[in-house]
Amino acid sequence: MQNSPWKLRCAALCFTLLSITGVQLRPLAEQEKMIQLEAVKKSILDKLGLHKPPVIREKMDKDEMRKMYWLYQEKLMELQRNGSKEDTLERRVHLLTPKLEHSRKKCGMHGSNSHRYSLVFSRTQTIHQQLSVMRAELKLCKEMLTALRSAAANSTSKAMVHIYKVSESKHANGEQEHKLLDSRLVDEDTLTLNVDSAVQQWVSSSEKCLRLELEITFDKPFVGVGSKRIGADATLVLEVETQEHASSKTRRVRSLSDEDCKKSEKKCCRKSLLVSFEQIGWSDWIVHPTTYEMRFCDGSCPHNYKPASMHAQIKYRMHHINGDTPAPCCVPGSYDPMVLMHYNAERKLVFTVFEDMIVRKCHCA
């Protein structure tokens, strides 16, 4: 019983210390938030070369403040222009198969020595007018080429393949017009025909379908190749490689949807914490923005998940084999800048650009 007063004093002291530090008096999530906020405050002060927030007794008048806001907006626009110069060019390969029909109409000067096929390609959702066509090739299947080489060998003749663009005639007779795009001799295992001009014109137009005509000719009369040998079952593929601009805004929208952590997400992803400069007591010297969305990367990095490089993949394998090599960590992959308008140590209103303040993308490195 003699130790009771001492125990009471110790308990009171411990409770006082816990109250001051906040340990175990707040939920774990709240403690983590407080730690993150302190890290943000310390980092901003270090970046600005300040040991503590400046004390502001007199602020600018309204005219000077309006001028600074105008300069602030100019700086934001400059950063946006610089970002647009860094827009990436996204390339994509589209594979289109045509509706193929054997045609009896005559095309060109080859007469009975030719066999022709009407090809109709329909526009898909991924083929739109903003695309630039980098390459467009019509590829003939191996079975078709084998049949053509076999037929040519049996008749000691040479087989040629021609591709035409078909369009409605501008004349009163209504006849279709055929423009030769490319011709190739059938002498290899693979054969591609260049149709760049026709596809680019089609993609940039509002036409729903692209109409081509494939003609197979022999230099000697031959009746061994027809719709039964190479007809509607023949496989033709139109391979179109396109390019389009992916703007900074598009990238940011995609980044928000793809990068942000989903509910109960445990793999590497991006988390956010909204920082209010008013709530942390900094609104007297930080003028704009009033809030800052702090984003950080968190989560596990399993095998081949968002690898930053081949080195990250090798690093994971080495860690998996012996455990001596550290496993890849979830870290920022790219950033968006932020402009802070604030009073400096001399109590002058200035703005500072933080190039790596806002995490755009997370990956494993």
Short mmCIF file of C-alpha atoms in Angstrom, two decimals:
data_model
loop_
_atom_site.label_atom_id
_atom_site.label_comp_id
_atom_site.label_asym_id
_atom_site.label_seq_id
_atom_site.Cartn_x
_atom_site.Cartn_y
_atom_site.Cartn_z
CA MET A 1 0.00 0.00 0.00
CA GLN A 2 2.99 2.30 0.49
CA ASN A 3 3.70 2.23 -3.23
CA SER A 4 0.17 3.21 -4.23
CA PRO A 5 0.78 7.01 -4.37
CA TRP A 6 3.89 6.38 -6.50
CA LYS A 7 1.97 4.16 -8.85
CA LEU A 8 -0.76 6.74 -9.16
CA ARG A 9 1.77 9.44 -9.96
CA CYS A 10 3.38 7.21 -12.63
CA ALA A 11 0.02 6.45 -14.18
CA ALA A 12 -0.88 10.15 -14.24
CA LEU A 13 2.47 10.99 -15.84
CA CYS A 14 2.08 8.31 -18.53
CA PHE A 15 -1.43 9.49 -19.30
CA THR A 16 -0.16 13.06 -19.60
CA LEU A 17 2.60 11.98 -22.02
CA LEU A 18 0.16 9.97 -24.10
CA SER A 19 -2.20 12.92 -24.24
CA ILE A 20 0.58 15.24 -25.40
CA THR A 21 1.91 12.90 -28.11
CA GLY A 22 -1.48 11.56 -29.12
CA VAL A 23 -0.25 7.98 -28.90
CA GLN A 24 -3.13 5.48 -28.70
CA LEU A 25 -5.62 8.31 -28.17
CA ARG A 26 -6.46 8.48 -31.90
CA PRO A 27 -7.39 5.70 -34.30
CA LEU A 28 -4.46 4.24 -36.26
CA ALA A 29 -5.66 5.85 -39.53
CA GLU A 30 -5.79 9.25 -37.84
CA GLN A 31 -2.25 8.83 -36.51
CA GLU A 32 -1.03 7.89 -39.97
CA LYS A 33 -2.74 10.97 -41.43
CA MET A 34 -1.07 13.21 -38.85
CA ILE A 35 2.34 11.73 -39.67
CA GLN A 36 1.74 12.30 -43.38
CA LEU A 37 0.68 15.91 -42.80
CA GLU A 38 3.81 16.57 -40.74
CA ALA A 39 5.91 15.08 -43.54
CA VAL A 40 4.21 17.37 -46.08
CA LYS A 41 4.75 20.46 -43.91
CA LYS A 42 8.41 19.62 -43.31
CA SER A 43 9.07 18.92 -46.99
CA ILE A 44 7.47 22.18 -48.15
CA LEU A 45 9.44 24.22 -45.63
CA ASP A 46 12.69 22.50 -46.65
CA LYS A 47 11.96 23.15 -50.32
CA LEU A 48 11.38 26.85 -49.60
CA GLY A 49 14.46 27.11 -47.38
CA LEU A 50 12.43 27.90 -44.27
CA HIS A 51 12.85 26.57 -40.75
CA LYS A 52 9.35 27.66 -39.80
CA PRO A 53 6.42 29.44 -41.47
CA PRO A 54 6.97 33.20 -41.88
CA VAL A 55 4.88 35.52 -39.75
CA ILE A 56 2.87 37.83 -42.00
CA ARG A 57 1.65 41.06 -40.41
CA GLU A 58 0.85 43.09 -43.53
CA LYS A 59 -0.47 41.68 -46.77
CA MET A 60 -0.54 43.12 -50.27
CA ASP A 61 -3.25 45.52 -51.31
CA LYS A 62 -5.93 44.34 -53.73
CA ASP A 63 -4.31 45.72 -56.90
CA GLU A 64 -0.98 44.06 -56.20
CA MET A 65 -2.77 40.84 -55.27
CA ARG A 66 -4.67 40.85 -58.59
CA LYS A 67 -1.39 41.31 -60.45
CA MET A 68 0.16 38.37 -58.64
CA TYR A 69 -2.87 36.20 -59.41
CA TRP A 70 -2.49 37.10 -63.09
CA LEU A 71 1.19 36.15 -63.03
CA TYR A 72 0.25 32.95 -61.21
CA GLN A 73 -2.22 32.00 -63.96
CA GLU A 74 0.42 32.80 -66.59
CA LYS A 75 2.80 30.38 -64.89
CA LEU A 76 0.15 27.65 -64.83
CA MET A 77 -0.51 28.16 -68.56
CA GLU A 78 3.22 27.98 -69.27
CA LEU A 79 3.46 24.64 -67.47
CA GLN A 80 0.47 23.34 -69.41
CA ARG A 81 2.07 24.39 -72.71
CA ASN A 82 5.30 22.69 -71.74
CA GLY A 83 3.32 19.60 -70.83
CA SER A 84 1.58 19.57 -74.21
CA LYS A 85 4.98 19.55 -75.94
CA GLU A 86 5.68 16.32 -74.11
CA ASP A 87 2.50 14.69 -75.38
CA THR A 88 3.16 11.13 -76.37
CA LEU A 89 2.29 9.65 -79.73
CA GLU A 90 0.42 6.40 -79.25
CA ARG A 91 0.77 3.78 -81.96
CA ARG A 92 -1.61 0.91 -82.49
CA VAL A 93 -2.02 -1.92 -84.98
CA HIS A 94 -5.54 -2.70 -86.21
CA LEU A 95 -6.36 -6.00 -87.96
CA LEU A 96 -9.35 -5.87 -90.29
CA THR A 97 -10.80 -8.77 -92.25
CA PRO A 98 -12.94 -8.11 -95.31
CA LYS A 99 -16.14 -9.42 -96.66
CA LEU A 100 -14.77 -11.31 -99.66
CA GLU A 101 -16.72 -12.12 -102.82
CA HIS A 102 -15.63 -13.53 -106.16
CA SER A 103 -16.32 -10.98 -108.91
CA ARG A 104 -17.20 -11.69 -112.54
CA LYS A 105 -16.72 -8.17 -113.78
CA LYS A 106 -13.68 -7.41 -115.87
CA CYS A 107 -11.02 -5.17 -114.41
CA GLY A 108 -7.88 -3.98 -116.16
CA MET A 109 -6.48 -5.41 -119.38
CA HIS A 110 -6.03 -9.03 -118.34
CA GLY A 111 -9.30 -10.48 -119.60
CA SER A 112 -9.82 -14.20 -119.10
CA ASN A 113 -6.35 -14.58 -117.58
CA SER A 114 -7.53 -12.87 -114.39
CA HIS A 115 -9.62 -13.72 -111.35
CA ARG A 116 -10.96 -10.90 -109.18
CA TYR A 117 -12.35 -10.56 -105.69
CA SER A 118 -14.33 -7.74 -104.13
CA LEU A 119 -13.10 -6.75 -100.65
CA VAL A 120 -15.27 -4.68 -98.29
CA PHE A 121 -13.80 -3.48 -95.00
CA SER A 122 -16.10 -2.01 -92.36
CA ARG A 123 -15.07 0.73 -89.94
CA THR A 124 -14.68 -0.35 -86.30
CA GLN A 125 -14.91 1.67 -83.10
CA THR A 126 -11.13 2.00 -82.97
CA ILE A 127 -10.92 3.45 -86.49
CA HIS A 128 -11.79 7.14 -86.21
CA GLN A 129 -11.01 10.29 -88.18
CA GLN A 130 -8.36 11.63 -85.78
CA LEU A 131 -5.95 8.78 -86.54
CA SER A 132 -2.88 9.16 -88.75
CA VAL A 133 -2.15 6.08 -90.84
CA MET A 134 1.54 5.16 -90.63
CA ARG A 135 1.29 1.89 -92.53
CA ALA A 136 -1.45 -0.07 -94.27
CA GLU A 137 -0.76 -3.47 -95.80
CA LEU A 138 -3.05 -6.11 -97.23
CA LYS A 139 -1.59 -9.51 -96.35
CA LEU A 140 -2.43 -12.63 -98.30
CA CYS A 141 -2.76 -15.86 -96.37
CA LYS A 142 -0.35 -18.74 -96.80
CA GLU A 143 -3.05 -21.03 -98.23
CA MET A 144 -3.85 -18.58 -101.01
CA LEU A 145 -0.20 -18.15 -101.97
CA THR A 146 0.36 -21.91 -101.95
CA ALA A 147 -2.59 -22.40 -104.28
CA LEU A 148 -1.37 -19.64 -106.60
CA ARG A 149 2.18 -20.99 -106.76
CA SER A 150 0.86 -24.49 -107.42
CA ALA A 151 -1.42 -23.25 -110.20
CA ALA A 152 1.37 -21.22 -111.78
CA ALA A 153 3.78 -24.17 -111.65
CA ASN A 154 1.28 -26.50 -113.33
CA SER A 155 0.75 -24.08 -116.21
CA THR A 156 4.35 -22.79 -116.41
CA SER A 157 2.99 -19.25 -116.07
CA LYS A 158 3.67 -16.43 -113.63
CA ALA A 159 1.05 -15.23 -111.19
CA MET A 160 0.65 -11.57 -110.31
CA VAL A 161 -1.53 -9.96 -107.65
CA HIS A 162 -2.94 -6.44 -108.09
CA ILE A 163 -4.96 -4.36 -105.65
CA TYR A 164 -7.33 -1.55 -106.70
CA LYS A 165 -9.28 1.07 -104.82
CA VAL A 166 -12.90 1.06 -105.92
CA SER A 167 -14.94 4.26 -105.88
CA GLU A 168 -18.14 5.46 -107.44
CA SER A 169 -17.68 7.20 -110.77
CA LYS A 170 -18.26 10.94 -111.04
CA HIS A 171 -19.52 10.46 -114.58
CA ALA A 172 -23.14 10.02 -115.60
CA ASN A 173 -22.72 6.38 -116.70
CA GLY A 174 -22.35 5.34 -113.04
CA GLU A 175 -19.47 2.93 -113.71
CA GLN A 176 -17.17 2.26 -110.76
CA GLU A 177 -13.66 3.62 -110.96
CA HIS A 178 -10.64 1.45 -110.17
CA LYS A 179 -7.34 2.97 -109.08
CA LEU A 180 -4.31 0.67 -109.03
CA LEU A 181 -2.58 0.80 -105.64
CA ASP A 182 0.05 -1.93 -105.83
CA SER A 183 1.14 -5.07 -107.75
CA ARG A 184 3.30 -7.99 -106.64
CA LEU A 185 4.69 -11.13 -108.23
CA VAL A 186 3.73 -14.31 -106.39
CA ASP A 187 7.15 -15.81 -105.64
CA GLU A 188 7.51 -15.78 -101.86
CA ASP A 189 5.90 -17.37 -98.79
CA THR A 190 4.49 -14.05 -97.68
CA LEU A 191 3.00 -11.29 -99.75
CA THR A 192 1.86 -7.83 -98.72
CA LEU A 193 0.30 -5.11 -100.83
CA ASN A 194 0.73 -1.43 -100.00
CA VAL A 195 -2.62 0.32 -99.60
CA ASP A 196 -1.48 3.34 -97.54
CA SER A 197 -3.10 6.05 -99.64
CA ALA A 198 -6.50 4.37 -99.87
CA VAL A 199 -6.69 3.59 -96.15
CA GLN A 200 -5.56 7.06 -95.07
CA GLN A 201 -8.20 8.64 -97.30
CA TRP A 202 -10.84 6.29 -95.92
CA VAL A 203 -9.89 6.81 -92.25
CA SER A 204 -9.97 10.60 -92.55
CA SER A 205 -13.35 10.52 -94.34
CA SER A 206 -16.81 9.74 -93.01
CA GLU A 207 -17.22 6.67 -95.22
CA LYS A 208 -18.29 3.58 -93.30
CA CYS A 209 -16.72 1.08 -95.71
CA LEU A 210 -13.52 0.77 -97.70
CA ARG A 211 -13.92 -1.02 -101.02
CA LEU A 212 -10.96 -2.67 -102.68
CA GLU A 213 -10.63 -5.14 -105.52
CA LEU A 214 -8.04 -7.89 -105.61
CA GLU A 215 -7.04 -9.20 -109.03
CA ILE A 216 -4.97 -12.33 -109.66
CA THR A 217 -3.51 -12.61 -113.17
CA PHE A 218 -1.46 -15.11 -115.16
CA ASP A 219 0.71 -14.28 -118.14
CA LYS A 220 -0.79 -17.27 -120.01
CA PRO A 221 -4.40 -18.40 -120.33
CA PHE A 222 -5.26 -20.64 -117.39
CA VAL A 223 -8.55 -21.85 -115.97
CA GLY A 224 -7.37 -23.57 -112.81
CA VAL A 225 -7.92 -20.85 -110.27
CA GLY A 226 -11.42 -19.76 -109.46
CA SER A 227 -13.83 -19.27 -106.66
CA LYS A 228 -13.64 -22.93 -105.67
CA ARG A 229 -9.87 -22.82 -105.22
CA ILE A 230 -9.54 -19.29 -103.85
CA GLY A 231 -12.92 -17.91 -103.02
CA ALA A 232 -14.91 -16.63 -100.12
CA ASP A 233 -13.00 -18.86 -97.69
CA ALA A 234 -9.66 -17.19 -98.44
CA THR A 235 -8.14 -15.33 -95.51
CA LEU A 236 -7.02 -11.78 -96.15
CA VAL A 237 -5.97 -9.39 -93.42
CA LEU A 238 -5.66 -5.63 -93.66
CA GLU A 239 -3.02 -4.55 -91.14
CA VAL A 240 -3.22 -0.84 -90.31
CA GLU A 241 -0.74 0.88 -88.01
CA THR A 242 -2.02 4.20 -86.71
CA GLN A 243 -0.71 7.03 -84.59
CA GLU A 244 -2.53 9.61 -82.51
CA HIS A 245 -1.71 12.22 -79.89
CA ALA A 246 -2.34 11.31 -76.26
CA SER A 247 -2.72 14.72 -74.61
CA SER A 248 -1.65 15.48 -71.05
CA LYS A 249 -5.30 15.77 -70.07
CA THR A 250 -6.05 12.35 -71.57
CA ARG A 251 -3.09 10.87 -69.76
CA ARG A 252 -4.18 12.40 -66.46
CA VAL A 253 -7.75 11.10 -66.82
CA ARG A 254 -6.44 7.65 -67.66
CA SER A 255 -3.96 7.90 -64.80
CA LEU A 256 -6.73 8.72 -62.31
CA SER A 257 -8.78 5.71 -63.38
CA ASP A 258 -5.92 3.24 -63.72
CA GLU A 259 -3.56 4.28 -60.93
CA ASP A 260 -5.79 5.08 -57.95
CA CYS A 261 -6.17 2.33 -55.35
CA LYS A 262 -9.41 0.43 -55.53
CA LYS A 263 -11.25 -0.75 -52.44
CA SER A 264 -9.12 -3.23 -50.46
CA GLU A 265 -6.36 -2.96 -53.08
CA LYS A 266 -3.11 -4.37 -51.72
CA LYS A 267 -0.88 -4.24 -54.80
CA CYS A 268 1.16 -1.21 -55.82
CA CYS A 269 -1.20 1.70 -56.44
CA ARG A 270 -1.66 5.41 -55.75
CA LYS A 271 -3.28 6.72 -52.57
CA SER A 272 -4.39 10.27 -51.88
CA LEU A 273 -4.64 12.63 -48.93
CA LEU A 274 -6.27 16.05 -49.24
CA VAL A 275 -4.21 18.68 -47.44
CA SER A 276 -6.00 21.91 -46.49
CA PHE A 277 -3.55 24.74 -45.83
CA GLU A 278 -6.23 26.42 -43.73
CA GLN A 279 -6.67 23.39 -41.49
CA ILE A 280 -2.94 23.11 -40.83
CA GLY A 281 -2.75 26.83 -40.02
CA TRP A 282 -0.86 27.96 -43.11
CA SER A 283 -3.53 29.99 -44.90
CA ASP A 284 -1.98 33.29 -43.71
CA TRP A 285 1.22 32.80 -45.76
CA ILE A 286 0.19 30.29 -48.51
CA VAL A 287 -2.20 32.17 -50.79
CA HIS A 288 -2.85 29.66 -53.57
CA PRO A 289 -3.81 26.89 -53.90
CA THR A 290 -5.89 26.56 -50.76
CA THR A 291 -5.69 22.76 -50.82
CA TYR A 292 -3.18 20.21 -52.10
CA GLU A 293 -3.94 16.62 -53.01
CA MET A 294 -0.99 14.65 -51.77
CA ARG A 295 -0.60 11.38 -53.65
CA PHE A 296 1.74 8.61 -52.65
CA CYS A 297 2.51 5.09 -53.79
CA ASP A 298 1.87 2.11 -51.57
CA GLY A 299 1.34 -1.63 -51.89
CA SER A 300 3.12 -4.87 -52.68
CA CYS A 301 5.10 -5.64 -55.81
CA PRO A 302 4.46 -9.24 -56.86
CA HIS A 303 6.19 -10.79 -59.85
CA ASN A 304 5.85 -8.81 -63.09
CA TYR A 305 3.39 -6.32 -61.59
CA LYS A 306 3.93 -2.77 -62.92
CA PRO A 307 7.69 -3.32 -63.38
CA ALA A 308 9.57 -0.06 -63.93
CA SER A 309 12.24 -1.82 -65.99
CA MET A 310 13.86 -5.12 -66.80
CA HIS A 311 16.10 -4.44 -63.80
CA ALA A 312 13.03 -4.49 -61.53
CA GLN A 313 12.01 -7.91 -62.91
CA ILE A 314 15.52 -9.29 -62.37
CA LYS A 315 15.55 -7.77 -58.89
CA TYR A 316 12.35 -9.61 -58.00
CA ARG A 317 13.73 -12.94 -59.29
CA MET A 318 16.96 -12.51 -57.31
CA HIS A 319 14.93 -11.69 -54.18
CA HIS A 320 12.75 -14.75 -54.77
CA ILE A 321 15.78 -17.02 -55.18
CA ASN A 322 17.89 -16.06 -52.16
CA GLY A 323 16.16 -13.23 -50.31
CA ASP A 324 19.40 -11.23 -49.98
CA THR A 325 18.43 -8.81 -52.72
CA PRO A 326 15.68 -6.38 -51.63
CA ALA A 327 12.35 -6.86 -53.34
CA PRO A 328 11.09 -4.13 -55.71
CA CYS A 329 9.26 -1.28 -53.96
CA CYS A 330 6.18 0.66 -54.99
CA VAL A 331 7.51 4.10 -55.94
CA PRO A 332 6.42 7.09 -58.07
CA GLY A 333 6.99 6.70 -61.79
CA SER A 334 6.09 10.22 -62.93
CA TYR A 335 4.87 13.51 -61.51
CA ASP A 336 2.73 16.54 -62.26
CA PRO A 337 4.02 19.97 -61.17
CA MET A 338 2.35 22.30 -58.67
CA VAL A 339 2.73 26.07 -58.37
CA LEU A 340 2.63 27.50 -54.85
CA MET A 341 1.94 31.24 -54.37
CA HIS A 342 3.24 32.21 -50.94
CA TYR A 343 5.08 34.74 -48.82
CA ASN A 344 8.81 34.10 -48.47
CA ALA A 345 11.20 34.74 -45.58
CA GLU A 346 11.38 38.44 -46.57
CA ARG A 347 7.56 38.54 -46.44
CA LYS A 348 7.29 39.13 -50.16
CA LEU A 349 4.64 37.38 -52.22
CA VAL A 350 6.27 34.99 -54.70
CA PHE A 351 5.45 31.69 -56.38
CA THR A 352 7.50 28.50 -56.43
CA VAL A 353 7.19 25.58 -58.84
CA PHE A 354 7.36 22.10 -57.31
CA GLU A 355 8.19 19.87 -60.28
CA ASP A 356 7.79 16.58 -58.40
CA MET A 357 5.05 17.38 -55.92
CA ILE A 358 2.07 15.47 -57.35
CA VAL A 359 2.47 11.76 -58.12
CA ARG A 360 0.93 10.84 -61.45
CA LYS A 361 1.92 7.19 -61.75
CA CYS A 362 3.24 4.41 -59.50
CA HIS A 363 5.37 1.44 -60.47
CA CYS A 364 7.62 -1.21 -58.93
CA ALA A 365 11.35 -0.50 -58.94
#
